[in-house]
PDB file of C-alpha atoms and ligand atoms in Angstrom:
ATOM      1  CA  MET T   1     124.965 105.137  95.095  1.00  0.00           C
ATOM      2  CA  LYS T   2     127.733 107.349  96.496  1.00  0.00           C
ATOM      3  CA  GLU T   3     127.455 108.616 100.069  1.00  0.00           C
ATOM      4  CA  SER T   4     127.175 112.165  98.716  1.00  0.00           C
ATOM      5  CA  SER T   5     124.027 111.152  96.815  1.00  0.00           C
ATOM      6  CA  ALA T   6     122.253 109.782  99.861  1.00  0.00           C
ATOM      7  CA  SER T   7     120.191 112.946 100.119  1.00  0.00           C
ATOM      8  CA  ALA T   8     119.015 112.775  96.474  1.00  0.00           C
ATOM      9  CA  PRO T   9     115.222 112.808  96.642  1.00  0.00           C
ATOM     10  CA  ILE T  10     112.494 110.635  95.199  1.00  0.00           C
ATOM     11  CA  LEU T  11     110.079 112.821  93.223  1.00  0.00           C
ATOM     12  CA  LEU T  12     106.388 111.937  93.346  1.00  0.00           C
ATOM     13  CA  PHE T  13     104.191 113.642  90.776  1.00  0.00           C
ATOM     14  CA  ASP T  14     100.409 113.925  90.420  1.00  0.00           C
ATOM     15  CA  SER T  15      97.848 116.417  89.180  1.00  0.00           C
ATOM     16  CA  GLY T  16      96.748 117.056  92.774  1.00  0.00           C
ATOM     17  CA  VAL T  17      96.654 115.207  96.077  1.00  0.00           C
ATOM     18  CA  GLY T  18      96.012 111.741  94.597  1.00  0.00           C
ATOM     19  CA  GLY T  19      99.686 110.831  94.773  1.00  0.00           C
ATOM     20  CA  LEU T  20      99.595 111.181  98.562  1.00  0.00           C
ATOM     21  CA  THR T  21      98.103 107.673  98.612  1.00  0.00           C
ATOM     22  CA  VAL T  22     101.320 106.462  96.982  1.00  0.00           C
ATOM     23  CA  LEU T  23     103.471 108.611  99.282  1.00  0.00           C
ATOM     24  CA  ALA T  24     101.774 107.108 102.348  1.00  0.00           C
ATOM     25  CA  ALA T  25     102.629 103.604 101.123  1.00  0.00           C
ATOM     26  CA  LEU T  26     106.192 104.674 100.262  1.00  0.00           C
ATOM     27  CA  ARG T  27     106.800 106.090 103.734  1.00  0.00           C
ATOM     28  CA  ARG T  28     105.823 102.766 105.285  1.00  0.00           C
ATOM     29  CA  VAL T  29     108.586 100.942 103.387  1.00  0.00           C
ATOM     30  CA  LEU T  30     111.210 103.703 103.006  1.00  0.00           C
ATOM     31  CA  PRO T  31     110.708 106.022 106.010  1.00  0.00           C
ATOM     32  CA  ASP T  32     114.111 107.699 105.596  1.00  0.00           C
ATOM     33  CA  ALA T  33     113.842 108.492 101.884  1.00  0.00           C
ATOM     34  CA  PRO T  34     114.007 112.207 101.058  1.00  0.00           C
ATOM     35  CA  VAL T  35     110.844 113.018  99.120  1.00  0.00           C
ATOM     36  CA  ILE T  36     109.526 115.882  97.018  1.00  0.00           C
ATOM     37  CA  TYR T  37     105.794 115.827  96.325  1.00  0.00           C
ATOM     38  CA  ALA T  38     104.805 117.711  93.154  1.00  0.00           C
ATOM     39  CA  ALA T  39     101.167 118.573  92.441  1.00  0.00           C
ATOM     40  CA  ASP T  40     100.176 120.082  89.100  1.00  0.00           C
ATOM     41  CA  PHE T  41      97.185 121.970  90.460  1.00  0.00           C
ATOM     42  CA  ALA T  42      97.355 124.361  87.486  1.00  0.00           C
ATOM     43  CA  GLY T  43      96.609 121.354  85.257  1.00  0.00           C
ATOM     44  CA  LEU T  44      94.033 119.526  87.414  1.00  0.00           C
ATOM     45  CA  PRO T  45      91.954 117.625  86.360  1.00  0.00           C
ATOM     46  CA  TYR T  46      93.988 115.569  83.875  1.00  0.00           C
ATOM     47  CA  GLY T  47      91.092 113.184  83.328  1.00  0.00           C
ATOM     48  CA  GLU T  48      89.159 115.724  81.249  1.00  0.00           C
ATOM     49  CA  LYS T  49      92.118 116.656  78.998  1.00  0.00           C
ATOM     50  CA  SER T  50      93.219 115.211  75.664  1.00  0.00           C
ATOM     51  CA  GLU T  51      96.058 112.703  75.332  1.00  0.00           C
ATOM     52  CA  ALA T  52      98.228 115.272  73.524  1.00  0.00           C
ATOM     53  CA  GLU T  53      97.724 117.886  76.224  1.00  0.00           C
ATOM     54  CA  ILE T  54      98.509 115.460  79.044  1.00  0.00           C
ATOM     55  CA  ALA T  55     101.599 114.016  77.358  1.00  0.00           C
ATOM     56  CA  ALA T  56     103.091 117.424  76.561  1.00  0.00           C
ATOM     57  CA  ARG T  57     102.295 118.840  79.979  1.00  0.00           C
ATOM     58  CA  VAL T  58     103.574 115.903  82.028  1.00  0.00           C
ATOM     59  CA  ALA T  59     106.755 115.359  80.005  1.00  0.00           C
ATOM     60  CA  GLY T  60     107.499 119.101  80.050  1.00  0.00           C
ATOM     61  CA  LEU T  61     106.932 119.524  83.769  1.00  0.00           C
ATOM     62  CA  LEU T  62     108.823 116.408  84.768  1.00  0.00           C
ATOM     63  CA  GLY T  63     111.719 117.435  82.557  1.00  0.00           C
ATOM     64  CA  ARG T  64     111.944 120.794  84.347  1.00  0.00           C
ATOM     65  CA  MET T  65     111.466 119.254  87.779  1.00  0.00           C
ATOM     66  CA  GLY T  66     114.147 116.678  87.027  1.00  0.00           C
ATOM     67  CA  GLU T  67     116.614 119.454  86.225  1.00  0.00           C
ATOM     68  CA  ARG T  68     115.712 121.565  89.228  1.00  0.00           C
ATOM     69  CA  TYR T  69     115.571 118.853  91.898  1.00  0.00           C
ATOM     70  CA  GLN T  70     117.946 116.184  90.536  1.00  0.00           C
ATOM     71  CA  PRO T  71     115.896 113.270  91.897  1.00  0.00           C
ATOM     72  CA  ARG T  72     117.318 109.745  91.940  1.00  0.00           C
ATOM     73  CA  LEU T  73     113.939 108.377  90.791  1.00  0.00           C
ATOM     74  CA  ALA T  74     110.593 109.832  89.747  1.00  0.00           C
ATOM     75  CA  CYS T  75     107.219 108.266  90.313  1.00  0.00           C
ATOM     76  CA  ILE T  76     104.252 109.369  88.236  1.00  0.00           C
ATOM     77  CA  ALA T  77     101.716 108.828  91.018  1.00  0.00           C
ATOM     78  CA  CYS T  78      98.797 109.305  88.643  1.00  0.00           C
ATOM     79  CA  ASN T  79      97.137 106.680  86.472  1.00  0.00           C
ATOM     80  CA  THR T  80      96.021 109.165  83.833  1.00  0.00           C
ATOM     81  CA  ALA T  81      99.489 110.599  83.317  1.00  0.00           C
ATOM     82  CA  SER T  82     101.143 107.165  83.479  1.00  0.00           C
ATOM     83  CA  THR T  83      98.898 105.378  81.014  1.00  0.00           C
ATOM     84  CA  ILE T  84      99.398 108.229  78.521  1.00  0.00           C
ATOM     85  CA  ALA T  85     102.838 109.738  79.097  1.00  0.00           C
ATOM     86  CA  LEU T  86     105.082 107.125  80.739  1.00  0.00           C
ATOM     87  CA  GLY T  87     106.989 106.384  77.512  1.00  0.00           C
ATOM     88  CA  MET T  88     107.538 110.053  76.753  1.00  0.00           C
ATOM     89  CA  VAL T  89     108.725 110.851  80.272  1.00  0.00           C
ATOM     90  CA  ARG T  90     111.201 107.971  80.100  1.00  0.00           C
ATOM     91  CA  GLU T  91     112.652 109.587  76.969  1.00  0.00           C
ATOM     92  CA  VAL T  92     113.011 112.952  78.695  1.00  0.00           C
ATOM     93  CA  LEU T  93     114.537 111.850  82.018  1.00  0.00           C
ATOM     94  CA  GLU T  94     117.540 109.627  82.439  1.00  0.00           C
ATOM     95  CA  ILE T  95     116.558 108.318  85.859  1.00  0.00           C
ATOM     96  CA  PRO T  96     114.283 105.377  86.697  1.00  0.00           C
ATOM     97  CA  ILE T  97     110.615 106.314  86.244  1.00  0.00           C
ATOM     98  CA  VAL T  98     107.942 104.347  88.063  1.00  0.00           C
ATOM     99  CA  GLY T  99     104.438 104.570  86.671  1.00  0.00           C
ATOM    100  CA  THR T 100     101.067 103.878  88.207  1.00  0.00           C
ATOM    101  CA  VAL T 101      98.976 101.427  86.251  1.00  0.00           C
ATOM    102  CA  PRO T 102      95.490 100.111  87.027  1.00  0.00           C
ATOM    103  CA  ALA T 103      95.668  97.081  89.358  1.00  0.00           C
ATOM    104  CA  ILE T 104      93.824  94.767  86.942  1.00  0.00           C
ATOM    105  CA  LYS T 105      96.195  91.848  87.520  1.00  0.00           C
ATOM    106  CA  PRO T 106      95.610  91.519  91.292  1.00  0.00           C
ATOM    107  CA  ALA T 107      91.891  92.189  90.827  1.00  0.00           C
ATOM    108  CA  ALA T 108      91.647  89.348  88.302  1.00  0.00           C
ATOM    109  CA  ALA T 109      93.305  87.024  90.804  1.00  0.00           C
ATOM    110  CA  MET T 110      90.816  88.034  93.518  1.00  0.00           C
ATOM    111  CA  THR T 111      87.429  88.030  91.802  1.00  0.00           C
ATOM    112  CA  LYS T 112      85.140  85.057  92.433  1.00  0.00           C
ATOM    113  CA  THR T 113      82.223  86.177  90.268  1.00  0.00           C
ATOM    114  CA  GLY T 114      84.521  87.030  87.337  1.00  0.00           C
ATOM    115  CA  VAL T 115      83.100  90.550  87.117  1.00  0.00           C
ATOM    116  CA  ILE T 116      85.509  93.378  87.925  1.00  0.00           C
ATOM    117  CA  GLY T 117      84.618  97.057  88.067  1.00  0.00           C
ATOM    118  CA  LEU T 118      87.192  99.717  87.201  1.00  0.00           C
ATOM    119  CA  LEU T 119      86.800 103.315  88.314  1.00  0.00           C
ATOM    120  CA  GLY T 120      89.168 105.788  86.660  1.00  0.00           C
ATOM    121  CA  THR T 121      89.236 109.123  84.915  1.00  0.00           C
ATOM    122  CA  ALA T 122      87.644 109.486  81.485  1.00  0.00           C
ATOM    123  CA  ALA T 123      91.120 109.729  79.940  1.00  0.00           C
ATOM    124  CA  THR T 124      92.421 106.609  81.699  1.00  0.00           C
ATOM    125  CA  ILE T 125      89.571 104.256  80.884  1.00  0.00           C
ATOM    126  CA  ARG T 126      89.874 104.838  77.122  1.00  0.00           C
ATOM    127  CA  GLN T 127      93.609 104.037  76.959  1.00  0.00           C
ATOM    128  CA  GLY T 128      95.080 101.181  74.928  1.00  0.00           C
ATOM    129  CA  TYR T 129      97.268 100.585  77.975  1.00  0.00           C
ATOM    130  CA  VAL T 130      94.146  99.465  79.852  1.00  0.00           C
ATOM    131  CA  ASP T 131      93.045  97.296  76.885  1.00  0.00           C
ATOM    132  CA  ARG T 132      96.426  95.569  76.983  1.00  0.00           C
ATOM    133  CA  LEU T 133      96.252  94.955  80.754  1.00  0.00           C
ATOM    134  CA  GLU T 134      92.748  93.543  80.308  1.00  0.00           C
ATOM    135  CA  ALA T 135      93.877  91.230  77.474  1.00  0.00           C
ATOM    136  CA  ALA T 136      96.939  90.057  79.413  1.00  0.00           C
ATOM    137  CA  PHE T 137      95.402  89.488  82.840  1.00  0.00           C
ATOM    138  CA  ALA T 138      91.614  89.495  82.638  1.00  0.00           C
ATOM    139  CA  ALA T 139      90.803  87.990  79.238  1.00  0.00           C
ATOM    140  CA  ASP T 140      88.528  85.400  80.880  1.00  0.00           C
ATOM    141  CA  LYS T 141      86.827  87.996  83.118  1.00  0.00           C
ATOM    142  CA  THR T 142      84.374  90.793  82.518  1.00  0.00           C
ATOM    143  CA  LEU T 143      85.900  94.232  83.119  1.00  0.00           C
ATOM    144  CA  LEU T 144      83.376  97.048  83.461  1.00  0.00           C
ATOM    145  CA  ARG T 145      85.034 100.477  83.152  1.00  0.00           C
ATOM    146  CA  GLN T 146      83.464 103.618  84.523  1.00  0.00           C
ATOM    147  CA  ALA T 147      84.702 107.211  84.329  1.00  0.00           C
ATOM    148  CA  ALA T 148      84.217 108.937  87.663  1.00  0.00           C
ATOM    149  CA  PRO T 149      85.436 112.551  87.387  1.00  0.00           C
ATOM    150  CA  GLY T 150      83.272 113.534  90.358  1.00  0.00           C
ATOM    151  CA  LEU T 151      85.464 111.392  92.608  1.00  0.00           C
ATOM    152  CA  VAL T 152      88.600 113.407  91.761  1.00  0.00           C
ATOM    153  CA  GLU T 153      86.832 116.586  92.808  1.00  0.00           C
ATOM    154  CA  ALA T 154      85.401 114.884  95.903  1.00  0.00           C
ATOM    155  CA  ALA T 155      88.826 113.609  97.006  1.00  0.00           C
ATOM    156  CA  GLU T 156      90.342 117.068  96.566  1.00  0.00           C
ATOM    157  CA  ALA T 157      87.457 118.602  98.514  1.00  0.00           C
ATOM    158  CA  LYS T 158      87.726 116.021 101.305  1.00  0.00           C
ATOM    159  CA  LEU T 159      91.415 116.764 101.861  1.00  0.00           C
ATOM    160  CA  ALA T 160      90.674 120.484 101.858  1.00  0.00           C
ATOM    161  CA  GLY T 161      88.188 119.851 104.671  1.00  0.00           C
ATOM    162  CA  ARG T 162      85.084 120.512 102.574  1.00  0.00           C
ATOM    163  CA  ALA T 163      81.944 118.391 102.874  1.00  0.00           C
ATOM    164  CA  GLY T 164      79.818 116.909 100.094  1.00  0.00           C
ATOM    165  CA  VAL T 165      81.694 113.720  99.200  1.00  0.00           C
ATOM    166  CA  GLY T 166      78.684 111.418  99.573  1.00  0.00           C
ATOM    167  CA  GLU T 167      76.820 112.463  96.451  1.00  0.00           C
ATOM    168  CA  ALA T 168      79.776 111.948  94.094  1.00  0.00           C
ATOM    169  CA  VAL T 169      80.505 108.532  95.607  1.00  0.00           C
ATOM    170  CA  ALA T 170      76.876 107.428  95.380  1.00  0.00           C
ATOM    171  CA  GLU T 171      76.693 108.535  91.750  1.00  0.00           C
ATOM    172  CA  ALA T 172      79.915 106.755  90.706  1.00  0.00           C
ATOM    173  CA  VAL T 173      78.884 103.516  92.405  1.00  0.00           C
ATOM    174  CA  ALA T 174      75.344 103.611  91.003  1.00  0.00           C
ATOM    175  CA  THR T 175      76.538 104.246  87.416  1.00  0.00           C
ATOM    176  CA  LEU T 176      79.034 101.397  87.573  1.00  0.00           C
ATOM    177  CA  ARG T 177      76.449  99.054  89.098  1.00  0.00           C
ATOM    178  CA  ALA T 178      73.944 100.029  86.376  1.00  0.00           C
ATOM    179  CA  GLN T 179      76.144  98.631  83.588  1.00  0.00           C
ATOM    180  CA  PRO T 180      75.031  95.216  82.300  1.00  0.00           C
ATOM    181  CA  GLY T 181      76.477  92.666  84.752  1.00  0.00           C
ATOM    182  CA  GLY T 182      77.253  95.407  87.279  1.00  0.00           C
ATOM    183  CA  ASP T 183      75.256  93.694  90.012  1.00  0.00           C
ATOM    184  CA  ARG T 184      77.775  90.799  89.930  1.00  0.00           C
ATOM    185  CA  ILE T 185      80.857  92.965  90.584  1.00  0.00           C
ATOM    186  CA  ASP T 186      82.795  91.670  93.600  1.00  0.00           C
ATOM    187  CA  THR T 187      86.107  93.491  92.976  1.00  0.00           C
ATOM    188  CA  VAL T 188      86.692  97.104  92.011  1.00  0.00           C
ATOM    189  CA  VAL T 189      89.978  98.535  90.740  1.00  0.00           C
ATOM    190  CA  LEU T 190      90.555 102.078  91.996  1.00  0.00           C
ATOM    191  CA  ALA T 191      92.402 103.152  88.841  1.00  0.00           C
ATOM    192  CA  CYS T 192      93.051 106.725  89.902  1.00  0.00           C
ATOM    193  CA  THR T 193      95.342 107.623  92.768  1.00  0.00           C
ATOM    194  CA  HIS T 194      92.745 110.037  94.135  1.00  0.00           C
ATOM    195  CA  PHE T 195      90.197 107.316  94.783  1.00  0.00           C
ATOM    196  CA  PRO T 196      91.806 105.477  97.741  1.00  0.00           C
ATOM    197  CA  LEU T 197      91.363 108.802  99.589  1.00  0.00           C
ATOM    198  CA  LEU T 198      87.634 107.924  99.471  1.00  0.00           C
ATOM    199  CA  ARG T 199      88.099 104.263 100.360  1.00  0.00           C
ATOM    200  CA  GLU T 200      85.803 104.312 103.399  1.00  0.00           C
ATOM    201  CA  GLU T 201      83.021 106.097 101.550  1.00  0.00           C
ATOM    202  CA  LEU T 202      83.351 103.813  98.514  1.00  0.00           C
ATOM    203  CA  ALA T 203      83.457 100.665 100.657  1.00  0.00           C
ATOM    204  CA  ALA T 204      80.272 101.737 102.423  1.00  0.00           C
ATOM    205  CA  ALA T 205      78.518 102.510  99.129  1.00  0.00           C
ATOM    206  CA  PHE T 206      79.523  99.212  97.453  1.00  0.00           C
ATOM    207  CA  GLY T 207      78.709  97.153 100.544  1.00  0.00           C
ATOM    208  CA  PRO T 208      80.588  94.313 102.250  1.00  0.00           C
ATOM    209  CA  GLY T 209      80.709  91.912  99.280  1.00  0.00           C
ATOM    210  CA  VAL T 210      83.028  94.113  97.198  1.00  0.00           C
ATOM    211  CA  ALA T 211      86.830  94.317  97.529  1.00  0.00           C
ATOM    212  CA  LEU T 212      88.572  97.555  96.524  1.00  0.00           C
ATOM    213  CA  VAL T 213      92.022  97.203  94.952  1.00  0.00           C
ATOM    214  CA  ASP T 214      94.598  99.903  94.270  1.00  0.00           C
ATOM    215  CA  GLY T 215      98.218  99.922  93.236  1.00  0.00           C
ATOM    216  CA  ALA T 216      99.862 101.995  95.985  1.00  0.00           C
ATOM    217  CA  GLU T 217     101.591  99.154  97.845  1.00  0.00           C
ATOM    218  CA  GLY T 218     102.835  97.606  94.600  1.00  0.00           C
ATOM    219  CA  ILE T 219     104.286 100.930  93.446  1.00  0.00           C
ATOM    220  CA  ALA T 220     106.051 101.401  96.783  1.00  0.00           C
ATOM    221  CA  ARG T 221     107.554  97.904  96.462  1.00  0.00           C
ATOM    222  CA  ARG T 222     108.722  98.730  92.937  1.00  0.00           C
ATOM    223  CA  ILE T 223     110.482 101.858  94.202  1.00  0.00           C
ATOM    224  CA  VAL T 224     112.151  99.808  96.942  1.00  0.00           C
ATOM    225  CA  SER T 225     113.398  97.309  94.416  1.00  0.00           C
ATOM    226  CA  LEU T 226     114.712  99.988  92.030  1.00  0.00           C
ATOM    227  CA  THR T 227     116.568 101.768  94.846  1.00  0.00           C
ATOM    228  CA  GLY T 228     117.766  98.555  96.472  1.00  0.00           C
ATOM    229  CA  GLY T 229     121.124  98.987  98.176  1.00  0.00           C
ATOM    230  CA  GLN T 230     121.081 102.808  97.946  1.00  0.00           C
ATOM    231  CA  ALA T 231     121.718 104.961 100.992  1.00  0.00           C
ATOM    232  CA  PHE T 232     119.033 107.377 102.202  1.00  0.00           C
ATOM    233  CA  ALA T 233     119.821 110.358 104.419  1.00  0.00           C
ATOM    234  CA  ARG T 234     117.402 113.257 104.624  1.00  0.00           C
ATOM    235  CA  ARG T 235     119.417 116.473 105.029  1.00  0.00           C
ATOM    236  CA  ALA T 236     116.441 118.834 104.817  1.00  0.00           C
ATOM    237  CA  PRO T 237     112.731 118.369 105.475  1.00  0.00           C
ATOM    238  CA  ASN T 238     110.601 116.861 102.724  1.00  0.00           C
ATOM    239  CA  PHE T 239     108.617 119.452 100.783  1.00  0.00           C
ATOM    240  CA  ALA T 240     105.724 119.811  98.354  1.00  0.00           C
ATOM    241  CA  VAL T 241     105.481 122.040  95.289  1.00  0.00           C
ATOM    242  CA  THR T 242     102.429 123.183  93.372  1.00  0.00           C
ATOM    243  CA  THR T 243     102.147 124.617  89.868  1.00  0.00           C
ATOM    244  CA  GLY T 244      99.128 126.585  91.100  1.00  0.00           C
ATOM    245  CA  PRO T 245      98.787 129.240  93.790  1.00  0.00           C
ATOM    246  CA  ILE T 246     100.238 128.283  97.187  1.00  0.00           C
ATOM    247  CA  ASP T 247      96.783 127.997  98.745  1.00  0.00           C
ATOM    248  CA  THR T 248      96.165 124.828  96.692  1.00  0.00           C
ATOM    249  CA  LEU T 249      98.653 123.207  99.088  1.00  0.00           C
ATOM    250  CA  GLU T 250      97.886 125.318 102.156  1.00  0.00           C
ATOM    251  CA  GLN T 251      94.235 124.255 102.092  1.00  0.00           C
ATOM    252  CA  ARG T 252      95.444 120.646 102.298  1.00  0.00           C
ATOM    253  CA  ALA T 253      98.168 121.242 104.884  1.00  0.00           C
ATOM    254  CA  ASP T 254      96.704 118.736 107.374  1.00  0.00           C
ATOM    255  CA  ALA T 255      96.773 115.896 104.842  1.00  0.00           C
ATOM    256  CA  LEU T 256     100.314 116.819 103.813  1.00  0.00           C
ATOM    257  CA  ARG T 257     101.447 116.951 107.432  1.00  0.00           C
ATOM    258  CA  GLN T 258     100.141 113.410 107.910  1.00  0.00           C
ATOM    259  CA  VAL T 259     102.657 112.213 105.328  1.00  0.00           C
ATOM    260  CA  GLY T 260     105.474 114.234 106.853  1.00  0.00           C
ATOM    261  CA  ILE T 261     105.361 117.356 104.672  1.00  0.00           C
ATOM    262  CA  GLU T 262     105.179 120.833 106.215  1.00  0.00           C
ATOM    263  CA  ASP T 263     107.290 122.833 103.786  1.00  0.00           C
ATOM    264  CA  LEU T 264     104.978 124.039 100.975  1.00  0.00           C
ATOM    265  CA  ARG T 265     106.274 125.849  97.888  1.00  0.00           C
ATOM    266  CA  VAL T 266     105.276 127.142  94.456  1.00  0.00           C
ATOM    267  CA  PHE T 267     107.101 125.505  91.516  1.00  0.00           C
TER     268      PHE T 267
HETATM  269  N1  LIG O 301      95.209 111.238  90.185  1.00  0.00           N
HETATM  270  C1  LIG O 301      95.002 111.102  88.782  1.00  0.00           C
HETATM  271  C2  LIG O 301      94.954 109.632  88.370  1.00  0.00           C
HETATM  272  O1  LIG O 301      95.482 108.785  89.058  1.00  0.00           O
HETATM  273  C3  LIG O 301      93.895 111.829  88.082  1.00  0.00           C
HETATM  274  C4  LIG O 301      93.167 112.978  88.575  1.00  0.00           C
HETATM  275  C5  LIG O 301      92.886 113.993  87.482  1.00  0.00           C
HETATM  276  O2  LIG O 301      91.884 113.867  86.749  1.00  0.00           O
HETATM  277  O3  LIG O 301      93.707 114.891  87.369  1.00  0.00           O
HETATM  278  O4  LIG O 301      94.439 109.294  87.342  1.00  0.00           O
END
């Protein structure tokens, strides 16, 4: 990459604050990378939308953001959007696109009981993409999928400083455990980027015998490998944009500050 392009940003996109879990991992490996964090609060939650709606929305928004911000790479830091719209976004943007896919492969390598739980949005857990990951990496395991929309809301509320996370976590864990074989789960895939924001609460609810796996570190490594050899020089502070009203970001200013973002804007 030319010296003049060293300030070209990496664009991270999610429906809300879930992608901050990916941004935190990215900052650990590429601390100097200029970053724009984009949250589609006007479209949240994706998990309750149809495939057609999500694909059109995500491809449309990323196309416009690509034009406006000229990123060197875009990361769809959202499992729902990635499992549905990754192909379409790759057709719209001519830059490398990194998706976020459920960490079934590492979970399959970790489980001792052979029973893996998967918590995701309703839209994610019904995707053929997940069927294909299961067939490729966990064909000899039992994968129990559970939609947990309450956890998306709880993660958003937690980062906005609101209480009441416990009930949603308890309900998600109990419903997954209640599936046939659920008592033998020893590994749980957090297949939504919002869920690692509730890692402590989920770990406490599952108990010490259950490992929680997410894809954030793997995604960060993928971005490093795709930008290998490129120069990074931040010429302006990192910023976040929202498709909703500015207070969707302002309410979560503390969490954004923790990942180095203080400049908040409306897209
Ligand atoms: N963060 C998104 C994911 O990883 C989903 C949240 C939503 O329902 O919008 O799936």
